[in-house]
Amino acid sequence: MKNLEFKDIPSLIRNLTKEQRKIIYIAAILVVLFLLFTFFAYIPQAKKLAALGNNIVETDTQIEQIMSVAKGRDLANVVKELKVNLAKTLDKFPFGEDVVVAKLSEIAEDNIKLTVRGIAPSARQPLPEKIMGKSIDEVFITMDITGDYKAIGEFLDMVRGDFPVFLRIREIDISGQGEGKSNLDCTIQFSAYLRNKS
């Protein structure tokens, strides 16, 4: 049997019977239909089904998280509590640094009787990530105070404990005023976190 070459194909097709040609045409049409079905129906539907499966998994995860927060309580009450807590948390991010400066001065001078020698905020720097969907700025606040070590310690405890704004103590520098003097000079640098005004 001689090897089949490309140039022999037309003569082979001419030598086929009508029934053989019909079978080849039907087979070619079926292959084309199968390819069309695969590319235009099956693959897009398979992608949609995979995306739907992912959505179901994400929804199940969210439901599990909600149910774990609810812990068997009425879901409506849990949602109310979460909204109240969210509002309280957002209140800890005021819009202006003047709120932070005023509160720091009030605690130092009025509550603890320290002498505030100076308090100065820096320019606002935006944080790269949003917190609870809000743009947040960081402001460095440098505060110079004078008082005895006990009062300074009490002030730092109040600021770290129940301060109404998210605040972080970055640096503390304490120095004495000289021999025989009980008061200390203290410079504190804070980071305050404020909601972006825009």
Coordinates of N, CA and C in Angstrom, one line a residue:
M1 N 0.9 -1.2 0.0 CA 0.0 0.0 0.0 C 0.9 1.2 0.0
K2 N 0.6 2.1 -1.0 CA 1.5 3.3 -1.1 C 1.1 4.3 0.0
N3 N 2.1 5.2 0.4 CA 1.8 6.3 1.3 C 0.9 7.3 0.7
L4 N -0.1 7.8 1.6 CA -1.0 8.8 1.1 C -0.3 10.2 1.2
E5 N -0.4 11.0 0.1 CA 0.1 12.3 0.1 C -1.0 13.3 -0.1
F6 N -0.7 14.6 0.2 CA -1.7 15.7 0.2 C -2.3 15.8 -1.2
K7 N -1.5 15.7 -2.2 CA -2.0 15.8 -3.6 C -2.9 14.7 -4.0
D8 N -2.9 13.6 -3.3 CA -3.8 12.5 -3.6 C -5.2 12.7 -3.0
I9 N -5.4 13.6 -2.1 CA -6.7 13.8 -1.4 C -7.8 14.1 -2.4
P10 N -7.6 15.1 -3.3 CA -8.8 15.4 -4.2 C -9.2 14.2 -5.0
S11 N -8.3 13.4 -5.5 CA -8.7 12.2 -6.3 C -9.4 11.2 -5.4
L12 N -9.0 11.1 -4.1 CA -9.7 10.2 -3.2 C -11.1 10.6 -3.0
I13 N -11.3 12.0 -2.8 CA -12.7 12.5 -2.6 C -13.5 12.2 -3.8
R14 N -13.0 12.4 -5.0 CA -13.8 12.1 -6.2 C -14.2 10.6 -6.3
N15 N -13.3 9.8 -5.8 CA -13.6 8.3 -5.9 C -14.6 7.8 -4.8
L16 N -15.0 8.7 -3.8 CA -15.9 8.3 -2.8 C -17.3 8.2 -3.3
T17 N -18.1 7.3 -2.7 CA -19.5 7.1 -3.1 C -20.3 8.2 -2.4
K18 N -21.5 8.4 -2.9 CA -22.4 9.4 -2.4 C -22.6 9.2 -0.9
E19 N -22.8 8.0 -0.4 CA -23.1 7.7 1.0 C -21.9 8.1 1.8
Q20 N -20.7 7.8 1.3 CA -19.4 8.1 2.1 C -19.3 9.6 2.2
R21 N -19.6 10.4 1.1 CA -19.5 11.8 1.1 C -20.5 12.4 2.2
K22 N -21.8 11.8 2.1 CA -22.8 12.3 3.1 C -22.3 12.1 4.5
I23 N -21.7 11.0 4.8 CA -21.2 10.7 6.2 C -20.1 11.7 6.5
I24 N -19.2 12.0 5.6 CA -18.1 13.0 5.9 C -18.7 14.3 6.2
Y25 N -19.7 14.8 5.3 CA -20.3 16.1 5.5 C -21.1 16.2 6.9
I26 N -21.8 15.1 7.2 CA -22.5 15.1 8.5 C -21.5 15.1 9.6
A27 N -20.5 14.4 9.5 CA -19.4 14.4 10.6 C -18.8 15.7 10.7
A28 N -18.5 16.4 9.6 CA -17.9 17.8 9.6 C -18.9 18.8 10.3
I29 N -20.2 18.7 9.9 CA -21.2 19.6 10.5 C -21.3 19.3 12.0
L30 N -21.3 18.1 12.4 CA -21.4 17.7 13.8 C -20.2 18.3 14.6
V31 N -19.0 18.2 14.0 CA -17.8 18.7 14.7 C -17.9 20.2 14.8
V32 N -18.3 20.9 13.7 CA -18.5 22.4 13.8 C -19.5 22.7 14.8
L33 N -20.6 22.1 14.9 CA -21.7 22.3 15.9 C -21.2 22.1 17.3
F34 N -20.4 21.0 17.5 CA -19.8 20.7 18.8 C -18.9 21.9 19.2
L35 N -18.0 22.3 18.3 CA -17.1 23.4 18.6 C -17.8 24.7 18.9
L36 N -18.9 25.0 18.1 CA -19.6 26.2 18.4 C -20.3 26.1 19.8
F37 N -20.9 25.0 20.1 CA -21.6 24.8 21.4 C -20.5 25.0 22.5
T38 N -19.4 24.4 22.3 CA -18.3 24.4 23.4 C -17.9 25.9 23.6
F39 N -17.6 26.6 22.6 CA -17.1 28.0 22.7 C -18.1 29.0 23.1
F40 N -19.3 28.9 22.6 CA -20.3 29.9 22.8 C -21.4 29.6 23.9
A41 N -21.5 28.3 24.3 CA -22.5 28.0 25.3 C -21.8 27.4 26.5
Y42 N -21.1 26.3 26.3 CA -20.6 25.5 27.5 C -19.6 26.3 28.3
I43 N -18.5 26.9 27.7 CA -17.5 27.6 28.4 C -18.0 28.8 29.2
P44 N -18.8 29.7 28.5 CA -19.4 30.8 29.3 C -20.2 30.4 30.5
Q45 N -21.0 29.3 30.2 CA -21.9 28.9 31.3 C -21.1 28.2 32.4
A46 N -20.0 27.6 32.1 CA -19.1 27.0 33.1 C -18.5 28.1 33.9
K47 N -18.1 29.2 33.3 CA -17.5 30.3 34.0 C -18.5 30.9 35.0
K48 N -19.8 31.1 34.5 CA -20.8 31.7 35.3 C -21.1 30.8 36.5
L49 N -21.1 29.5 36.3 CA -21.4 28.5 37.3 C -20.3 28.5 38.4
A50 N -19.0 28.7 37.9 CA -17.9 28.8 38.9 C -18.0 30.0 39.7
A51 N -18.3 31.2 39.1 CA -18.5 32.4 39.8 C -19.6 32.3 40.8
L52 N -20.7 31.7 40.4 CA -21.9 31.5 41.3 C -21.5 30.6 42.5
G53 N -20.7 29.6 42.2 CA -20.2 28.8 43.3 C -19.3 29.6 44.3
N54 N -18.5 30.4 43.8 CA -17.7 31.3 44.6 C -18.5 32.2 45.5
N55 N -19.6 32.8 44.8 CA -20.5 33.7 45.6 C -21.2 33.0 46.7
I56 N -21.6 31.7 46.4 CA -22.3 30.9 47.4 C -21.3 30.7 48.6
V57 N -20.1 30.4 48.3 CA -19.1 30.1 49.4 C -18.9 31.4 50.2
E58 N -18.7 32.5 49.6 CA -18.6 33.8 50.3 C -19.8 34.2 51.1
T59 N -21.0 33.9 50.5 CA -22.2 34.2 51.3 C -22.3 33.3 52.5
D60 N -22.0 32.0 52.4 CA -22.0 31.1 53.5 C -21.1 31.6 54.6
T61 N -19.9 32.0 54.2 CA -18.9 32.5 55.2 C -19.4 33.7 55.9
Q62 N -20.0 34.7 55.2 CA -20.6 35.9 55.8 C -21.7 35.5 56.7
I63 N -22.6 34.6 56.3 CA -23.7 34.1 57.2 C -23.1 33.5 58.5
E64 N -22.1 32.7 58.4 CA -21.5 32.1 59.5 C -20.9 33.1 60.5
Q65 N -20.2 34.2 59.9 CA -19.7 35.3 60.7 C -20.8 36.0 61.4
I66 N -21.9 36.3 60.7 CA -23.0 37.0 61.3 C -23.6 36.2 62.5
M67 N -23.8 34.9 62.2 CA -24.4 34.0 63.2 C -23.4 33.9 64.4
S68 N -22.1 33.9 64.2 CA -21.2 33.8 65.4 C -21.2 35.1 66.2
V69 N -21.5 36.2 65.5 CA -21.6 37.5 66.2 C -22.9 37.5 67.0
A70 N -24.0 37.0 66.4 CA -25.3 37.0 67.0 C -25.4 36.1 68.2
K71 N -24.7 34.9 68.2 CA -24.6 34.0 69.3 C -26.0 33.6 69.8
G72 N -26.9 33.4 68.9 CA -28.3 32.9 69.3 C -29.2 34.1 69.6
R73 N -28.8 35.3 69.6 CA -29.7 36.4 69.9 C -30.4 36.9 68.7
D74 N -31.4 37.7 68.9 CA -32.2 38.2 67.8 C -31.3 39.0 66.9
L75 N -31.4 38.7 65.6 CA -30.5 39.3 64.6 C -30.8 40.8 64.5
A76 N -32.0 41.3 64.6 CA -32.3 42.7 64.6 C -31.6 43.5 65.7
N77 N -31.6 42.9 66.9 CA -31.0 43.5 68.1 C -29.5 43.6 67.9
V78 N -28.9 42.5 67.3 CA -27.5 42.5 67.1 C -27.1 43.5 66.1
V79 N -27.9 43.7 65.0 CA -27.6 44.8 64.0 C -27.7 46.1 64.6
K80 N -28.6 46.4 65.5 CA -28.7 47.7 66.2 C -27.5 47.9 67.1
E81 N -27.1 46.9 67.8 CA -25.9 47.0 68.7 C -24.6 47.3 67.8
L82 N -24.5 46.6 66.7 CA -23.4 46.8 65.8 C -23.4 48.3 65.2
K83 N -24.5 48.8 64.9 CA -24.6 50.2 64.4 C -24.2 51.2 65.5
V84 N -24.7 50.9 66.7 CA -24.3 51.8 67.9 C -22.8 51.7 68.1
N85 N -22.2 50.5 68.1 CA -20.8 50.4 68.3 C -20.0 51.0 67.2
L86 N -20.5 50.9 65.9 CA -19.8 51.6 64.8 C -19.8 53.1 65.0
A87 N -21.0 53.6 65.4 CA -21.1 55.1 65.6 C -20.1 55.5 66.7
K88 N -20.0 54.8 67.8 CA -19.1 55.1 68.9 C -17.7 55.1 68.4
T89 N -17.4 54.0 67.6 CA -16.0 53.9 67.1 C -15.7 55.1 66.2
L90 N -16.6 55.4 65.3 CA -16.3 56.5 64.4 C -16.2 57.9 65.1
D91 N -16.9 58.0 66.3 CA -16.7 59.2 67.1 C -15.3 59.4 67.6
K92 N -14.6 58.2 67.7 CA -13.2 58.3 68.2 C -12.2 58.8 67.1
F93 N -12.8 59.1 65.9 CA -12.0 59.7 64.8 C -12.6 61.0 64.5
P94 N -12.3 62.1 65.2 CA -12.9 63.4 65.0 C -12.4 63.9 63.6
F95 N -13.0 65.0 63.2 CA -12.6 65.7 61.9 C -11.4 66.6 62.1
G96 N -11.3 67.3 63.3 CA -10.3 68.3 63.5 C -9.3 68.0 64.6
E97 N -8.1 68.4 64.4 CA -7.1 68.2 65.5 C -7.3 69.1 66.7
D98 N -8.1 70.2 66.5 CA -8.4 71.1 67.6 C -9.2 70.4 68.7
V99 N -10.0 69.4 68.4 CA -10.7 68.6 69.4 C -9.6 67.8 70.2
V100 N -8.6 67.3 69.6 CA -7.6 66.5 70.3 C -6.8 67.4 71.2
V101 N -6.4 68.6 70.6 CA -5.6 69.6 71.4 C -6.3 70.1 72.6
A102 N -7.6 70.4 72.4 CA -8.4 70.9 73.5 C -8.6 69.9 74.6
K103 N -8.8 68.6 74.2 CA -9.0 67.6 75.2 C -7.7 67.3 76.0
L104 N -6.6 67.2 75.3 CA -5.3 67.0 76.0 C -5.0 68.1 77.0
S105 N -5.3 69.4 76.5 CA -5.0 70.5 77.4 C -6.0 70.4 78.6
E106 N -7.2 70.1 78.4 CA -8.2 70.0 79.5 C -7.8 69.0 80.5
I107 N -7.4 67.8 80.1 CA -7.0 66.8 81.0 C -5.8 67.2 81.8
A108 N -4.8 67.8 81.1 CA -3.5 68.1 81.7 C -3.8 69.3 82.7
E109 N -4.4 70.3 82.3 CA -4.5 71.5 83.2 C -5.7 71.4 84.2
D110 N -6.9 71.0 83.7 CA -8.0 71.1 84.6 C -8.1 69.8 85.5
N111 N -7.9 68.7 85.0 CA -8.1 67.4 85.7 C -6.9 67.1 86.6
I112 N -5.6 67.3 86.1 CA -4.5 66.9 86.8 C -3.6 68.0 87.3
K113 N -3.9 69.2 86.9 CA -3.2 70.5 87.3 C -1.7 70.5 86.9
L114 N -1.4 70.0 85.7 CA -0.1 70.1 85.1 C -0.1 71.5 84.4
T115 N 1.2 72.0 84.2 CA 1.3 73.2 83.4 C 1.6 72.8 82.0
V116 N 0.8 73.3 81.1 CA 1.0 73.1 79.6 C 1.8 74.2 79.1
R117 N 3.1 73.9 78.7 CA 4.0 75.0 78.2 C 3.8 75.2 76.7
G118 N 3.2 74.2 76.0 CA 3.0 74.3 74.6 C 2.4 73.0 74.0
I119 N 1.6 73.2 73.0 CA 1.1 72.0 72.3 C 0.9 72.4 70.8
A120 N 1.5 71.6 70.0 CA 1.5 71.9 68.5 C 1.2 70.7 67.7
P121 N 0.2 70.7 66.8 CA 0.0 69.6 65.9 C 0.8 69.9 64.6
S122 N 1.1 68.8 63.9 CA 1.9 68.9 62.6 C 0.8 68.8 61.5
A123 N 1.3 68.8 60.3 CA 0.4 68.7 59.1 C -0.2 67.3 59.1
R124 N -1.4 67.2 58.6 CA -2.0 65.8 58.5 C -1.4 65.0 57.4
Q125 N -1.2 63.7 57.7 CA -0.7 62.8 56.7 C -1.8 61.7 56.5
P126 N -2.3 61.4 55.3 CA -3.3 60.4 55.1 C -2.7 59.0 55.3
L127 N -3.4 58.1 55.9 CA -3.0 56.7 56.0 C -3.3 56.0 54.7
P128 N -2.5 55.0 54.4 CA -2.7 54.4 53.1 C -4.0 53.5 53.0
E129 N -4.5 53.0 54.1 CA -5.7 52.2 54.1 C -6.8 52.9 54.8
K130 N -8.0 52.6 54.3 CA -9.2 53.1 54.9 C -9.6 52.3 56.1
I131 N -10.2 52.9 57.1 CA -10.7 52.2 58.3 C -12.2 52.3 58.3
M132 N -12.9 51.2 58.3 CA -14.4 51.2 58.2 C -14.9 52.0 57.1
G133 N -14.2 51.9 56.0 CA -14.6 52.6 54.8 C -14.3 54.1 54.8
K134 N -13.7 54.6 55.8 CA -13.4 56.1 55.9 C -11.9 56.4 55.7
S135 N -11.6 57.5 55.1 CA -10.2 57.9 54.9 C -9.8 58.5 56.2
I136 N -8.6 58.1 56.7 CA -8.1 58.6 58.0 C -6.8 59.3 57.8
D137 N -6.6 60.4 58.5 CA -5.3 61.1 58.6 C -4.6 60.9 59.9
E138 N -3.3 60.9 59.9 CA -2.5 60.8 61.1 C -1.9 62.2 61.3
V139 N -2.0 62.7 62.6 CA -1.4 64.0 62.9 C -0.5 63.8 64.1
F140 N 0.7 64.3 64.0 CA 1.7 64.2 65.2 C 1.4 65.5 66.0
I141 N 1.2 65.3 67.3 CA 1.0 66.4 68.2 C 2.1 66.3 69.3
T142 N 2.9 67.5 69.4 CA 3.9 67.6 70.4 C 3.4 68.4 71.5
M143 N 3.5 67.9 72.7 CA 3.0 68.6 73.9 C 4.1 68.7 74.9
D144 N 4.3 69.9 75.5 CA 5.3 70.2 76.5 C 4.5 70.5 77.8
I145 N 4.8 69.7 78.8 CA 4.1 69.9 80.1 C 5.1 69.9 81.3
T146 N 4.7 70.5 82.4 CA 5.6 70.5 83.6 C 4.7 70.1 84.8
G147 N 5.3 69.2 85.6 CA 4.6 68.8 86.8 C 5.5 67.7 87.5
D148 N 5.0 67.2 88.7 CA 5.8 66.2 89.3 C 5.5 64.8 88.6
Y149 N 6.4 63.9 89.0 CA 6.3 62.6 88.3 C 5.0 61.8 88.4
K150 N 4.4 62.0 89.6 CA 3.1 61.3 89.9 C 2.0 61.9 88.9
A151 N 2.0 63.2 88.8 CA 0.9 63.9 88.0 C 1.2 63.5 86.5
I152 N 2.4 63.5 86.1 CA 2.7 63.1 84.7 C 2.3 61.7 84.4
G153 N 2.6 60.8 85.4 CA 2.2 59.4 85.2 C 0.7 59.3 85.2
E154 N 0.0 60.0 86.0 CA -1.5 60.0 86.0 C -2.1 60.5 84.6
F155 N -1.4 61.5 84.1 CA -1.8 62.1 82.8 C -1.7 61.0 81.7
L156 N -0.5 60.4 81.7 CA -0.3 59.3 80.7 C -1.2 58.2 80.8
D157 N -1.6 57.8 82.0 CA -2.6 56.7 82.2 C -3.9 57.1 81.7
M158 N -4.4 58.4 81.9 CA -5.7 58.8 81.4 C -5.7 58.9 79.9
V159 N -4.6 59.3 79.3 CA -4.5 59.4 77.9 C -4.6 58.0 77.2
R160 N -3.8 57.1 77.8 CA -3.8 55.7 77.3 C -5.1 55.0 77.6
G161 N -5.8 55.3 78.6 CA -6.9 54.5 79.1 C -8.2 54.9 78.4
D162 N -8.8 56.0 78.7 CA -10.2 56.3 78.3 C -10.2 57.6 77.5
F163 N -9.2 57.9 76.7 CA -9.2 59.1 75.9 C -10.3 59.0 74.8
P164 N -11.0 60.0 74.5 CA -12.1 59.9 73.6 C -11.7 59.9 72.1
V165 N -10.5 59.9 71.8 CA -10.0 59.9 70.4 C -8.9 58.8 70.3
F166 N -8.8 58.1 69.2 CA -7.7 57.2 69.0 C -6.4 57.9 69.0
L167 N -5.6 57.6 69.9 CA -4.3 58.4 70.2 C -3.2 57.3 70.5
R168 N -2.0 57.6 70.0 CA -0.9 56.7 70.4 C 0.2 57.5 70.8
I169 N 0.9 57.1 71.9 CA 2.1 57.8 72.4 C 3.3 57.3 71.7
R170 N 3.9 58.2 71.0 CA 5.1 57.8 70.1 C 6.4 57.9 70.8
E171 N 6.5 59.0 71.6 CA 7.8 59.3 72.2 C 7.6 60.2 73.5
I172 N 8.4 59.9 74.5 CA 8.4 60.7 75.7 C 9.8 61.1 76.1
D173 N 10.0 62.4 76.4 CA 11.3 62.8 76.9 C 11.1 63.6 78.2
I174 N 11.6 63.1 79.3 CA 11.5 63.7 80.6 C 12.8 64.2 81.1
S175 N 12.8 65.4 81.6 CA 14.1 65.9 82.2 C 13.8 66.7 83.5
G176 N 14.7 66.7 84.4 CA 14.5 67.4 85.7 C 14.8 68.9 85.5
Q177 N 14.3 69.7 86.5 CA 14.5 71.1 86.4 C 15.8 71.6 87.2
G178 N 16.4 70.7 87.8 CA 17.6 71.0 88.6 C 17.5 70.4 90.0
E179 N 18.6 70.5 90.7 CA 18.6 69.9 92.1 C 17.7 70.6 93.0
G180 N 17.0 69.8 93.8 CA 16.1 70.3 94.8 C 14.7 70.7 94.2
K181 N 14.5 70.5 92.9 CA 13.2 70.9 92.3 C 12.4 69.6 92.0
S182 N 11.2 69.5 92.4 CA 10.4 68.2 92.3 C 9.7 68.1 90.9
N183 N 9.5 69.3 90.3 CA 8.8 69.2 89.0 C 9.8 68.8 87.8
L184 N 9.1 68.1 86.9 CA 9.9 67.6 85.7 C 9.3 68.3 84.5
D185 N 10.2 68.5 83.5 CA 9.7 68.9 82.2 C 9.5 67.7 81.3
C186 N 8.4 67.6 80.6 CA 8.1 66.4 79.8 C 7.6 66.9 78.4
T187 N 8.2 66.3 77.4 CA 7.8 66.5 76.0 C 7.3 65.1 75.5
I188 N 6.0 65.2 75.1 CA 5.4 63.9 74.6 C 5.0 64.1 73.1
Q189 N 5.3 63.1 72.3 CA 4.8 63.2 70.9 C 3.7 62.1 70.8
F190 N 2.5 62.6 70.3 CA 1.4 61.7 70.1 C 1.1 61.5 68.6
S191 N 0.5 60.4 68.2 CA -0.1 60.3 66.9 C -1.6 60.3 67.2
A192 N -2.3 61.2 66.6 CA -3.8 61.2 66.6 C -4.3 60.9 65.3
Y193 N -5.5 60.2 65.3 CA -6.0 59.7 64.1 C -7.4 60.4 63.8
L194 N -7.5 61.1 62.7 CA -8.6 61.9 62.4 C -9.3 61.5 61.1
R195 N -10.6 61.7 61.0 CA -11.3 61.4 59.8 C -11.0 62.5 58.8
N196 N -10.8 62.1 57.6 CA -10.5 63.0 56.5 C -11.7 63.9 56.2
K197 N -11.5 65.2 56.0 CA -12.7 66.1 55.8 C -13.3 66.0 54.5
S198 N -12.6 65.4 53.5 CA -13.2 65.3 52.1 C -14.2 64.2 52.1

